CSV table of C-alpha atoms in Angstrom, one decimal:
chain,number,residue,atom,x,y,z
A,1498,UNK,CA,9.3,156.4,-62.5
A,1499,UNK,CA,8.8,158.2,-65.9
A,1500,UNK,CA,5.1,157.0,-66.2
A,1501,UNK,CA,4.1,157.3,-69.8
A,1502,UNK,CA,6.3,158.8,-72.4
A,1503,UNK,CA,5.8,159.6,-76.0
A,1504,UNK,CA,8.2,160.3,-78.9
A,1505,UNK,CA,8.4,162.5,-80.8
A,1506,UNK,CA,6.7,165.5,-79.2
A,1507,UNK,CA,6.3,167.4,-82.5
A,1508,UNK,CA,6.3,166.3,-86.2
A,1509,UNK,CA,5.5,167.8,-89.6
A,1510,UNK,CA,4.8,165.4,-92.4
A,1511,UNK,CA,3.9,165.9,-96.0
A,1512,UNK,CA,0.8,164.2,-97.4
A,1513,UNK,CA,1.6,160.5,-98.2
A,1514,UNK,CA,4.5,160.2,-95.9
A,1515,UNK,CA,4.7,157.6,-93.2
A,1516,UNK,CA,5.7,157.7,-89.6
A,1517,UNK,CA,5.5,155.8,-86.3
A,1518,UNK,CA,4.7,157.3,-82.9
A,1519,UNK,CA,6.2,155.4,-79.9
A,1520,UNK,CA,4.5,155.2,-76.5
A,1521,UNK,CA,6.4,153.7,-73.5
A,1522,UNK,CA,5.2,153.0,-70.0
A,1523,UNK,CA,7.1,151.8,-67.0
A,1524,UNK,CA,4.2,150.9,-64.7
A,1525,UNK,CA,3.7,147.3,-65.9
A,1526,UNK,CA,0.2,148.1,-67.2
A,1527,UNK,CA,-1.6,145.6,-69.3
A,1528,UNK,CA,-3.9,148.1,-71.1
A,1529,UNK,CA,-2.7,150.7,-73.5
A,1530,UNK,CA,-4.5,153.2,-75.7
A,1531,UNK,CA,-4.0,155.7,-78.5
A,1532,UNK,CA,-6.3,158.7,-78.7
A,1533,UNK,CA,-6.4,161.8,-80.9
A,1534,UNK,CA,-7.6,165.2,-79.7
A,1535,UNK,CA,-9.1,167.7,-82.1
A,1536,UNK,CA,-10.4,171.2,-81.4
A,1537,UNK,CA,-14.0,171.2,-80.4
A,1538,UNK,CA,-14.1,167.4,-80.0
A,1539,UNK,CA,-13.4,165.1,-77.1
A,1540,UNK,CA,-10.6,162.6,-77.2
A,1541,UNK,CA,-11.4,159.8,-79.6
A,1542,UNK,CA,-10.0,156.3,-79.2
A,1543,UNK,CA,-8.0,155.1,-82.3
A,1544,UNK,CA,-6.8,151.7,-81.2
A,1545,UNK,CA,-6.1,149.9,-77.9
A,1546,UNK,CA,-4.3,146.8,-76.5
A,1547,UNK,CA,-5.4,144.6,-73.6
A,1548,UNK,CA,-1.9,142.9,-73.4
A,1549,UNK,CA,1.3,142.1,-75.1
A,1550,UNK,CA,0.7,140.8,-78.6
A,1551,UNK,CA,-2.9,142.1,-78.7
A,1552,UNK,CA,-4.5,145.0,-80.5
A,1553,UNK,CA,-8.1,146.1,-81.2
A,1554,UNK,CA,-9.8,148.9,-83.1
A,1555,UNK,CA,-11.3,151.8,-81.4
A,1556,UNK,CA,-13.7,154.5,-82.5
A,1557,UNK,CA,-11.6,156.0,-85.4
A,1558,UNK,CA,-9.0,153.4,-86.5
A,1559,UNK,CA,-9.0,154.1,-90.3
A,1560,UNK,CA,-5.6,155.2,-91.6
A,1561,UNK,CA,-3.7,153.9,-88.5
A,1562,UNK,CA,-2.0,150.7,-87.5
A,1563,UNK,CA,-0.7,149.6,-84.2
A,1564,UNK,CA,1.6,147.1,-82.7
A,1565,UNK,CA,2.3,145.8,-79.1
A,1566,UNK,CA,5.3,143.6,-79.4
A,1567,UNK,CA,6.6,144.3,-75.9
A,1568,UNK,CA,4.3,144.9,-72.9
A,1569,UNK,CA,5.8,148.4,-72.2
A,1570,UNK,CA,5.6,149.8,-75.7
A,1571,UNK,CA,2.6,150.6,-78.0
A,1572,UNK,CA,3.4,151.9,-81.4
A,1573,UNK,CA,1.0,153.9,-83.7
A,1574,UNK,CA,1.8,154.0,-87.4
A,1575,UNK,CA,0.5,156.2,-90.2
A,1576,UNK,CA,1.2,154.5,-93.5
A,1577,UNK,CA,0.2,157.3,-95.8
A,1578,UNK,CA,-0.5,160.5,-93.9
A,1579,UNK,CA,-3.4,162.8,-94.8
A,1580,UNK,CA,-4.2,166.4,-93.7
A,1581,UNK,CA,-7.2,165.0,-91.8
A,1582,UNK,CA,-4.7,163.3,-89.5
A,1583,UNK,CA,-3.4,166.6,-88.2
A,1584,UNK,CA,-4.1,166.3,-84.6
A,1585,UNK,CA,-2.6,165.9,-81.1
A,1586,UNK,CA,-2.1,162.2,-80.3
A,1587,UNK,CA,-2.1,160.9,-76.8
A,1588,UNK,CA,-1.1,157.5,-75.5
A,1589,UNK,CA,-2.5,156.2,-72.2
A,1590,UNK,CA,-2.2,153.1,-70.0
A,1591,UNK,CA,-4.0,151.5,-67.3
A,1592,UNK,CA,-3.6,148.5,-64.9
A,1593,UNK,CA,-7.2,147.3,-65.3
A,1594,UNK,CA,-9.6,147.9,-68.2
A,1595,UNK,CA,-9.8,151.5,-69.2
A,1596,UNK,CA,-13.6,151.7,-68.5
A,1597,UNK,CA,-13.0,150.6,-64.9
A,1598,UNK,CA,-9.7,152.1,-63.9
A,1599,UNK,CA,-7.7,155.3,-64.1
A,1600,UNK,CA,-5.9,155.9,-67.3
A,1601,UNK,CA,-2.4,157.5,-67.2
A,1602,UNK,CA,-1.6,159.8,-70.1
A,1603,UNK,CA,1.5,160.7,-71.9
A,1604,UNK,CA,2.4,164.3,-72.8
A,1605,UNK,CA,1.2,164.0,-76.4
A,1606,UNK,CA,2.6,164.3,-79.9
A,1607,UNK,CA,1.5,167.2,-82.1
A,1608,UNK,CA,1.4,166.2,-85.7
A,1609,UNK,CA,0.8,168.4,-88.6
A,1610,UNK,CA,0.3,166.9,-92.1
A,1611,UNK,CA,0.7,169.4,-95.0
B,58,UNK,CA,-24.0,155.7,-77.6
B,59,UNK,CA,-22.7,157.7,-74.6
B,60,UNK,CA,-22.6,161.4,-75.0
B,61,UNK,CA,-20.9,163.7,-72.5
B,62,UNK,CA,-21.6,167.4,-72.2
B,63,UNK,CA,-19.7,170.0,-70.1
B,64,UNK,CA,-21.0,173.3,-69.3
B,65,UNK,CA,-19.8,176.0,-69.3
B,66,UNK,CA,-17.2,175.7,-72.0
B,67,UNK,CA,-15.1,178.4,-70.4
B,68,UNK,CA,-15.1,180.1,-67.0
B,69,UNK,CA,-13.1,183.0,-65.6
B,70,UNK,CA,-13.2,183.7,-61.8
B,71,UNK,CA,-11.2,185.8,-59.3
B,72,UNK,CA,-8.8,184.1,-57.1
B,73,UNK,CA,-10.3,182.7,-53.9
B,74,UNK,CA,-13.8,182.0,-55.4
B,75,UNK,CA,-15.5,178.7,-55.0
B,76,UNK,CA,-16.7,177.2,-58.3
B,77,UNK,CA,-18.6,174.4,-59.8
B,78,UNK,CA,-18.0,172.6,-63.1
B,79,UNK,CA,-20.8,170.5,-64.5
B,80,UNK,CA,-20.7,167.3,-66.6
B,81,UNK,CA,-23.8,165.5,-67.9
B,82,UNK,CA,-24.0,162.1,-69.6
B,83,UNK,CA,-26.7,160.3,-71.5
B,84,UNK,CA,-26.3,156.6,-70.5
B,85,UNK,CA,-26.5,156.1,-66.8
B,86,UNK,CA,-25.4,152.5,-66.8
B,87,UNK,CA,-21.8,153.5,-66.0
B,88,UNK,CA,-19.0,151.8,-63.9
B,89,UNK,CA,-17.5,155.2,-62.8
B,90,UNK,CA,-16.8,158.8,-63.8
B,91,UNK,CA,-13.5,160.4,-63.8
B,92,UNK,CA,-12.5,164.0,-63.7
B,93,UNK,CA,-9.2,165.0,-65.5
B,94,UNK,CA,-7.1,168.1,-65.7
B,95,UNK,CA,-5.3,169.2,-68.8
B,96,UNK,CA,-2.7,172.0,-68.8
B,97,UNK,CA,-1.9,173.7,-72.2
B,98,UNK,CA,0.2,171.5,-74.4
B,99,UNK,CA,0.2,168.7,-71.8
B,100,UNK,CA,-1.5,165.3,-71.3
B,101,UNK,CA,-4.4,164.6,-69.0
B,102,UNK,CA,-3.9,164.1,-65.3
B,103,UNK,CA,-6.5,162.1,-63.4
B,104,UNK,CA,-8.0,164.2,-60.5
B,105,UNK,CA,-10.8,162.0,-59.1
B,106,UNK,CA,-12.5,158.7,-60.0
B,107,UNK,CA,-15.9,158.1,-58.6
B,108,UNK,CA,-17.2,154.6,-58.6
B,109,UNK,CA,-20.9,154.0,-59.5
B,110,UNK,CA,-21.6,153.0,-56.0
B,111,UNK,CA,-20.3,156.2,-54.6
B,112,UNK,CA,-21.9,159.6,-54.5
B,113,UNK,CA,-18.8,161.8,-53.7
B,114,UNK,CA,-15.1,161.7,-53.8
B,115,UNK,CA,-12.8,164.3,-52.4
B,116,UNK,CA,-9.1,165.2,-52.9
B,117,UNK,CA,-7.8,168.4,-51.1
B,118,UNK,CA,-9.8,171.4,-52.4
B,119,UNK,CA,-11.6,169.3,-55.0
B,120,UNK,CA,-14.9,167.5,-54.5
B,121,UNK,CA,-16.7,165.5,-57.2
B,122,UNK,CA,-20.2,164.3,-56.9
B,123,UNK,CA,-22.1,161.8,-59.0
B,124,UNK,CA,-25.9,161.4,-59.6
B,125,UNK,CA,-26.3,158.4,-61.9
B,126,UNK,CA,-30.1,158.7,-62.0
B,127,UNK,CA,-30.0,162.2,-63.4
B,128,UNK,CA,-26.8,161.6,-65.5
B,129,UNK,CA,-24.9,164.4,-63.8
B,130,UNK,CA,-21.6,165.0,-62.1
B,131,UNK,CA,-20.1,168.1,-60.6
B,132,UNK,CA,-16.6,169.1,-59.7
B,133,UNK,CA,-16.4,171.6,-56.9
B,134,UNK,CA,-13.2,173.6,-56.4
B,135,UNK,CA,-12.9,175.4,-53.2
B,136,UNK,CA,-10.8,178.6,-52.7
B,137,UNK,CA,-9.6,178.7,-56.3
B,138,UNK,CA,-6.0,179.6,-57.0
B,139,UNK,CA,-4.2,180.8,-60.2
B,140,UNK,CA,-2.5,177.4,-60.4
B,141,UNK,CA,-6.0,175.8,-60.9
B,142,UNK,CA,-6.1,177.4,-64.4
B,143,UNK,CA,-6.5,174.5,-66.8
B,144,UNK,CA,-9.0,172.6,-68.8
B,145,UNK,CA,-11.1,170.2,-66.8
B,146,UNK,CA,-12.5,167.2,-68.6
B,147,UNK,CA,-14.9,164.5,-67.4
B,148,UNK,CA,-14.8,161.0,-68.8
B,149,UNK,CA,-17.5,158.3,-68.7
B,150,UNK,CA,-17.1,154.6,-69.8
B,151,UNK,CA,-19.4,153.2,-72.4
B,152,UNK,CA,-21.5,150.3,-71.0
B,153,UNK,CA,-21.2,146.8,-72.4
B,154,UNK,CA,-17.6,145.9,-71.5
B,155,UNK,CA,-16.0,147.8,-74.4
B,156,UNK,CA,-12.8,149.6,-73.6
B,157,UNK,CA,-14.2,152.9,-74.8
B,158,UNK,CA,-14.3,156.0,-72.6
B,159,UNK,CA,-16.2,159.0,-73.8
B,160,UNK,CA,-14.6,162.3,-72.9
B,161,UNK,CA,-16.3,165.6,-72.7
B,162,UNK,CA,-14.8,168.6,-74.5
B,163,UNK,CA,-13.9,170.2,-71.2
B,164,UNK,CA,-14.3,173.4,-69.3
B,165,UNK,CA,-11.5,175.9,-69.7
B,166,UNK,CA,-10.9,177.5,-66.3
B,167,UNK,CA,-9.0,180.8,-65.8
B,168,UNK,CA,-8.4,181.9,-62.2
B,169,UNK,CA,-7.4,185.6,-62.2
B,170,UNK,CA,-5.0,186.7,-59.4
């Protein structure tokens, strides 16, 4: 049981480049989330999904897009990276809504945008 | 808007000491409160989840309490060990059915052998 996995672990981009972060979970969870963590700030919700084929905006969605084509996968895309998107990105999943249930986190992706 | 504050931001204690980490929140209409542990360069691991109807939750050497009326929670760690060194975060859901969970910035704990 791998839990929640994220790829890649590290990435360096130049301003304007695009990339996709992949999150996979093997716990058959309906709910999945993308957060970013920045120094001096708590985790902030970017986008979330309440089931296969659904996505919704979180607290800081601008500059990001997501897709949930398969229940086990949740993709986070950056179409045109900006230095302000330098951060550590975490994916999480839960069986029930995240505001009522434990969220299980992946190990994170450290992204640097030059 | 829910706001979560954790004090202190950092704490250094000798091995074996009992310690208390604090978390305060502004909106007391919460479903639950969670405590997480984060090791350097790693993701978050859930330690304890306290439902709004509970006052305490225990797991091994960890005990978390919740006082909704005062907007406070504490995480008590008994007989601290060097392996407890990590950042501890509390997280509180926003009321109103939205998926959002507000995380504190955390308390960075160092247990000195």
